[in-house]
Short mmCIF file of N, CA and C in Angstrom, two decimals:
data_model
loop_
_atom_site.label_atom_id
_atom_site.label_comp_id
_atom_site.label_asym_id
_atom_site.label_seq_id
_atom_site.Cartn_x
_atom_site.Cartn_y
_atom_site.Cartn_z
N MET X 13 12.01 -15.24 3.28
CA MET X 13 11.85 -14.21 4.37
C MET X 13 10.86 -14.68 5.35
N MET X 14 11.11 -14.46 6.64
CA MET X 14 10.14 -14.94 7.64
C MET X 14 9.07 -13.98 7.64
N ASN X 15 7.80 -14.32 8.35
CA ASN X 15 6.85 -13.46 8.40
C ASN X 15 7.15 -12.16 9.13
N LYS X 16 8.01 -12.18 10.24
CA LYS X 16 8.33 -11.14 10.91
C LYS X 16 9.05 -10.02 10.12
N GLU X 17 10.00 -10.52 9.17
CA GLU X 17 10.61 -9.61 8.35
C GLU X 17 9.71 -9.04 7.13
N ILE X 18 8.67 -9.97 6.75
CA ILE X 18 7.69 -9.44 5.72
C ILE X 18 6.86 -8.33 6.42
N HIS X 19 6.47 -8.66 7.60
CA HIS X 19 5.50 -7.63 8.40
C HIS X 19 6.23 -6.28 8.58
N GLU X 20 7.70 -6.36 8.90
CA GLU X 20 8.43 -5.05 8.98
C GLU X 20 8.47 -4.40 7.63
N LYS X 21 8.76 -5.09 6.74
CA LYS X 21 8.70 -4.24 5.27
C LYS X 21 7.42 -3.81 4.94
N LEU X 22 6.29 -4.60 5.14
CA LEU X 22 4.93 -4.02 5.01
C LEU X 22 4.69 -2.69 5.71
N LEU X 23 5.07 -2.74 6.98
CA LEU X 23 4.91 -1.53 7.81
C LEU X 23 5.71 -0.37 7.28
N GLU X 24 6.84 -0.68 6.59
CA GLU X 24 7.73 0.46 6.21
C GLU X 24 6.94 1.04 4.85
N ILE X 25 6.44 0.11 4.09
CA ILE X 25 5.59 0.54 3.00
C ILE X 25 4.27 1.37 3.36
N LEU X 26 3.69 0.89 4.14
CA LEU X 26 2.59 1.64 4.84
C LEU X 26 2.86 2.91 5.31
N LYS X 27 4.09 3.16 5.99
CA LYS X 27 4.50 4.30 6.58
C LYS X 27 4.71 5.21 5.37
N ILE X 28 5.36 4.79 4.40
CA ILE X 28 5.76 5.75 3.15
C ILE X 28 4.42 6.10 2.45
N ILE X 29 3.45 5.15 2.41
CA ILE X 29 2.14 5.53 1.80
C ILE X 29 1.51 6.57 2.67
N ASP X 30 1.52 6.53 3.97
CA ASP X 30 0.88 7.48 4.95
C ASP X 30 1.62 8.74 4.74
N MET X 31 3.00 8.85 4.77
CA MET X 31 3.63 10.11 4.57
C MET X 31 3.28 10.83 3.18
N ILE X 32 3.33 9.99 2.09
CA ILE X 32 2.83 10.61 0.93
C ILE X 32 1.39 11.25 0.87
N CYS X 33 0.52 10.45 1.51
CA CYS X 33 -0.98 10.87 1.51
C CYS X 33 -0.97 12.07 2.41
N LYS X 34 -0.30 12.05 3.58
CA LYS X 34 -0.38 13.25 4.40
C LYS X 34 0.21 14.62 3.66
N LYS X 35 1.37 14.56 3.07
CA LYS X 35 2.02 15.51 2.41
C LYS X 35 1.07 16.07 1.23
N GLU X 36 0.54 15.14 0.46
CA GLU X 36 -0.25 15.41 -0.68
C GLU X 36 -1.78 15.65 -0.32
N LYS X 37 -2.16 15.41 0.95
CA LYS X 37 -3.64 15.66 1.33
C LYS X 37 -4.51 14.72 0.73
N LEU X 38 -4.20 13.37 0.65
CA LEU X 38 -4.87 12.40 0.12
C LEU X 38 -5.43 11.38 1.14
N THR X 39 -6.56 10.84 0.86
CA THR X 39 -7.16 9.93 1.84
C THR X 39 -7.11 8.49 1.51
N TYR X 40 -6.72 7.51 2.34
CA TYR X 40 -6.67 6.21 2.18
C TYR X 40 -7.22 5.50 3.43
N MET X 41 -7.54 4.29 3.36
CA MET X 41 -7.94 3.51 4.60
C MET X 41 -7.48 2.04 4.42
N LEU X 42 -7.13 1.45 5.64
CA LEU X 42 -6.76 0.08 5.51
C LEU X 42 -7.91 -0.64 5.18
N ASP X 43 -7.62 -1.84 4.69
CA ASP X 43 -8.81 -2.66 4.09
C ASP X 43 -8.52 -4.24 4.33
N SER X 44 -9.41 -5.09 4.37
CA SER X 44 -9.48 -6.46 4.51
C SER X 44 -8.77 -6.97 5.65
N GLY X 45 -7.90 -8.02 5.38
CA GLY X 45 -6.89 -8.56 6.64
C GLY X 45 -6.12 -7.46 7.36
N THR X 46 -5.74 -6.42 6.44
CA THR X 46 -4.86 -5.44 7.20
C THR X 46 -5.46 -4.60 8.17
N LEU X 47 -6.89 -4.36 7.81
CA LEU X 47 -7.72 -3.69 8.85
C LEU X 47 -8.10 -4.53 9.96
N LEU X 48 -8.40 -5.80 9.72
CA LEU X 48 -8.68 -6.66 10.83
C LEU X 48 -7.47 -6.92 11.69
N GLY X 49 -6.28 -7.03 11.09
CA GLY X 49 -5.14 -7.29 11.97
C GLY X 49 -4.78 -6.02 12.66
N ALA X 50 -4.94 -4.91 12.32
CA ALA X 50 -4.75 -3.69 12.88
C ALA X 50 -5.50 -3.51 14.18
N ILE X 51 -6.70 -3.95 13.88
CA ILE X 51 -7.76 -3.86 15.15
C ILE X 51 -7.65 -4.93 16.12
N ARG X 52 -7.66 -6.08 15.57
CA ARG X 52 -7.66 -7.34 16.48
C ARG X 52 -6.34 -7.70 17.10
N GLU X 53 -5.33 -7.59 16.11
CA GLU X 53 -3.94 -7.96 16.63
C GLU X 53 -3.08 -6.87 17.08
N LYS X 54 -3.51 -5.60 16.69
CA LYS X 54 -2.60 -4.39 16.92
C LYS X 54 -1.41 -4.41 16.21
N GLY X 55 -1.48 -5.15 14.96
CA GLY X 55 -0.39 -5.32 14.06
C GLY X 55 -0.92 -6.18 12.80
N PHE X 56 -0.20 -7.15 12.51
CA PHE X 56 -0.56 -7.90 11.36
C PHE X 56 -1.18 -9.28 11.76
N ILE X 57 -1.89 -9.85 10.99
CA ILE X 57 -2.33 -11.22 11.25
C ILE X 57 -1.20 -12.07 10.99
N GLU X 58 -0.68 -13.09 11.66
CA GLU X 58 0.38 -13.77 11.76
C GLU X 58 0.79 -14.20 10.19
N TRP X 59 -0.17 -14.80 9.47
CA TRP X 59 0.27 -15.33 8.19
C TRP X 59 0.03 -14.35 7.06
N ASP X 60 -0.32 -13.11 7.32
CA ASP X 60 -0.43 -12.28 6.19
C ASP X 60 0.99 -11.89 5.59
N ASP X 61 0.91 -11.87 4.24
CA ASP X 61 2.14 -11.52 3.55
C ASP X 61 2.04 -10.48 2.50
N ASP X 62 0.88 -9.73 2.77
CA ASP X 62 0.69 -8.54 1.91
C ASP X 62 -0.22 -7.68 2.69
N ALA X 63 -0.40 -6.45 2.37
CA ALA X 63 -1.46 -5.56 3.03
C ALA X 63 -2.20 -4.98 1.92
N ASP X 64 -3.28 -4.25 2.50
CA ASP X 64 -4.25 -3.78 1.50
C ASP X 64 -4.78 -2.48 2.02
N ILE X 65 -4.95 -1.52 1.03
CA ILE X 65 -5.63 -0.34 1.33
C ILE X 65 -6.74 0.07 0.23
N ILE X 66 -7.46 0.96 0.46
CA ILE X 66 -8.43 1.47 -0.39
C ILE X 66 -8.44 2.95 -0.59
N MET X 67 -8.53 3.41 -1.68
CA MET X 67 -8.54 4.91 -2.02
C MET X 67 -9.72 5.23 -2.96
N HIS X 68 -10.23 6.35 -2.84
CA HIS X 68 -11.09 6.91 -3.88
C HIS X 68 -10.46 7.23 -5.17
N ARG X 69 -11.07 7.02 -6.27
CA ARG X 69 -10.32 7.24 -7.56
C ARG X 69 -9.56 8.51 -7.66
N GLN X 70 -10.30 9.55 -7.23
CA GLN X 70 -9.61 10.84 -7.26
C GLN X 70 -8.20 10.91 -6.45
N ASP X 71 -8.34 10.38 -5.28
CA ASP X 71 -7.18 10.39 -4.45
C ASP X 71 -6.01 9.56 -5.17
N PHE X 72 -6.55 8.29 -5.66
CA PHE X 72 -5.63 7.41 -6.26
C PHE X 72 -4.90 8.06 -7.37
N GLU X 73 -5.68 8.83 -8.35
CA GLU X 73 -5.01 9.43 -9.38
C GLU X 73 -3.92 10.44 -9.10
N GLU X 74 -4.11 11.09 -8.01
CA GLU X 74 -2.99 12.03 -7.51
C GLU X 74 -1.97 11.24 -6.75
N PHE X 75 -2.23 10.23 -6.12
CA PHE X 75 -1.17 9.32 -5.58
C PHE X 75 -0.43 8.70 -6.60
N GLU X 76 -0.99 8.20 -7.68
CA GLU X 76 -0.29 7.51 -8.89
C GLU X 76 0.61 8.53 -9.58
N ASN X 77 0.19 9.71 -9.60
CA ASN X 77 1.08 10.77 -10.22
C ASN X 77 2.26 11.20 -9.39
N LYS X 78 2.14 11.13 -8.09
CA LYS X 78 3.03 11.77 -7.11
C LYS X 78 4.16 10.55 -6.47
N VAL X 79 3.54 9.41 -6.53
CA VAL X 79 4.41 8.21 -5.76
C VAL X 79 5.77 8.01 -6.48
N PRO X 80 5.89 8.08 -7.86
CA PRO X 80 7.18 7.74 -8.35
C PRO X 80 8.42 8.63 -7.76
N GLN X 81 8.00 9.87 -7.57
CA GLN X 81 9.13 10.90 -7.17
C GLN X 81 9.53 10.63 -5.67
N TYR X 82 8.52 10.01 -4.97
CA TYR X 82 8.77 9.70 -3.54
C TYR X 82 9.51 8.35 -3.44
N LEU X 83 9.30 7.55 -4.28
CA LEU X 83 9.99 6.20 -4.21
C LEU X 83 11.35 6.00 -4.96
N GLN X 84 11.43 7.00 -5.72
CA GLN X 84 12.85 6.97 -6.43
C GLN X 84 14.02 6.97 -5.38
N ASN X 85 14.97 6.15 -5.65
CA ASN X 85 16.03 6.00 -4.89
C ASN X 85 15.71 5.22 -3.47
N SER X 86 14.70 4.55 -3.58
CA SER X 86 14.24 3.80 -2.36
C SER X 86 14.14 2.32 -2.77
N GLU X 87 13.91 1.57 -1.58
CA GLU X 87 13.84 -0.05 -1.88
C GLU X 87 12.48 -0.43 -2.29
N PHE X 88 11.73 0.48 -2.64
CA PHE X 88 10.22 0.21 -3.08
C PHE X 88 9.92 0.85 -4.42
N TYR X 89 8.97 0.17 -5.06
CA TYR X 89 8.47 0.80 -6.34
C TYR X 89 6.97 0.60 -6.54
N PHE X 90 6.30 1.43 -7.29
CA PHE X 90 5.00 1.46 -7.65
C PHE X 90 4.71 0.60 -8.89
N ASP X 91 3.90 -0.29 -8.86
CA ASP X 91 3.45 -1.24 -10.11
C ASP X 91 2.11 -1.21 -10.40
N TYR X 92 1.69 -0.97 -11.65
CA TYR X 92 0.28 -1.10 -12.02
C TYR X 92 0.21 -1.91 -13.30
N ASN X 93 1.00 -2.89 -13.40
CA ASN X 93 1.02 -3.63 -14.70
C ASN X 93 -0.15 -4.70 -14.78
N ASP X 94 -0.73 -4.89 -13.73
CA ASP X 94 -1.97 -5.67 -13.73
C ASP X 94 -3.17 -4.95 -13.14
N ARG X 95 -4.23 -5.65 -12.87
CA ARG X 95 -5.42 -5.00 -12.61
C ARG X 95 -5.38 -4.37 -11.15
N VAL X 96 -4.52 -4.78 -10.39
CA VAL X 96 -4.44 -4.09 -9.03
C VAL X 96 -3.06 -3.28 -8.78
N PRO X 97 -3.24 -2.04 -8.60
CA PRO X 97 -1.90 -1.22 -8.46
C PRO X 97 -1.34 -1.52 -6.98
N LYS X 98 0.02 -1.41 -6.98
CA LYS X 98 0.60 -1.81 -5.71
C LYS X 98 1.90 -1.22 -5.46
N VAL X 99 2.30 -1.03 -4.18
CA VAL X 99 3.75 -0.53 -3.90
C VAL X 99 4.40 -1.85 -3.41
N CYS X 100 5.61 -2.24 -4.18
CA CYS X 100 6.24 -3.46 -3.66
C CYS X 100 7.67 -3.26 -3.27
N TYR X 101 8.17 -4.17 -2.56
CA TYR X 101 9.52 -4.31 -2.19
C TYR X 101 10.42 -4.89 -3.19
N LYS X 102 11.49 -4.17 -3.75
CA LYS X 102 12.22 -4.50 -4.71
C LYS X 102 12.74 -5.86 -4.72
N GLU X 103 13.38 -6.23 -3.46
CA GLU X 103 14.11 -7.45 -3.33
C GLU X 103 12.94 -8.53 -3.34
N ASN X 104 11.83 -8.42 -3.15
CA ASN X 104 10.76 -9.43 -3.06
C ASN X 104 9.49 -8.90 -3.38
N PRO X 105 9.06 -8.69 -4.81
CA PRO X 105 7.76 -8.11 -5.25
C PRO X 105 6.57 -8.76 -4.65
N GLN X 106 6.65 -9.90 -4.09
CA GLN X 106 5.51 -10.46 -3.36
C GLN X 106 5.17 -9.77 -1.95
N VAL X 107 6.09 -9.12 -1.58
CA VAL X 107 5.89 -8.21 -0.24
C VAL X 107 5.44 -6.75 -0.86
N ARG X 108 4.05 -6.64 -0.63
CA ARG X 108 3.49 -5.52 -1.37
C ARG X 108 2.22 -5.00 -0.62
N VAL X 109 1.92 -3.76 -0.85
CA VAL X 109 0.67 -3.28 -0.49
C VAL X 109 -0.16 -3.01 -1.69
N ASP X 110 -1.29 -3.71 -1.72
CA ASP X 110 -2.33 -3.50 -2.81
C ASP X 110 -3.19 -2.42 -2.64
N ILE X 111 -3.50 -1.68 -3.64
CA ILE X 111 -4.33 -0.37 -3.39
C ILE X 111 -5.68 -0.76 -4.25
N PHE X 112 -6.68 -0.88 -3.65
CA PHE X 112 -8.05 -0.96 -4.26
C PHE X 112 -8.71 0.34 -4.52
N ILE X 113 -9.24 0.67 -5.66
CA ILE X 113 -9.67 1.78 -6.00
C ILE X 113 -11.25 1.80 -5.80
N ILE X 114 -11.76 2.85 -5.07
CA ILE X 114 -13.29 2.97 -5.03
C ILE X 114 -13.76 4.08 -6.19
N ASP X 115 -14.76 3.57 -6.86
CA ASP X 115 -15.32 4.39 -7.74
C ASP X 115 -16.71 4.70 -7.44
N ILE X 116 -17.27 5.94 -7.36
CA ILE X 116 -18.58 6.20 -6.97
C ILE X 116 -19.41 6.51 -8.22
N PHE X 117 -20.46 5.82 -8.47
CA PHE X 117 -21.16 6.06 -9.64
C PHE X 117 -22.58 6.61 -9.33
N ARG X 118 -23.06 7.65 -10.09
CA ARG X 118 -24.13 8.44 -9.61
C ARG X 118 -25.07 8.29 -10.70
#
């Protein structure tokens, strides 16, 4: 896959995440190179092959419960088999949006 195709798939995943979060009233934020690219490049950094978002634990837990129903019959899937949950492209799981969880300790 060329970077342009990767970026198009990443944008599709981000749009789905955004739609789910709006419908379910959940908050997320762009993070790391994804945030930098959005501000500086008005898109993706040229060599980026994934995207990053952050969510508070409470929002993530709701998202985790709801996302499978939204992704069924789509070309994407939710994966939480390792330490970083992510939404991946079925044809190439390396094309993904990583979700980093924010915990607040008091």
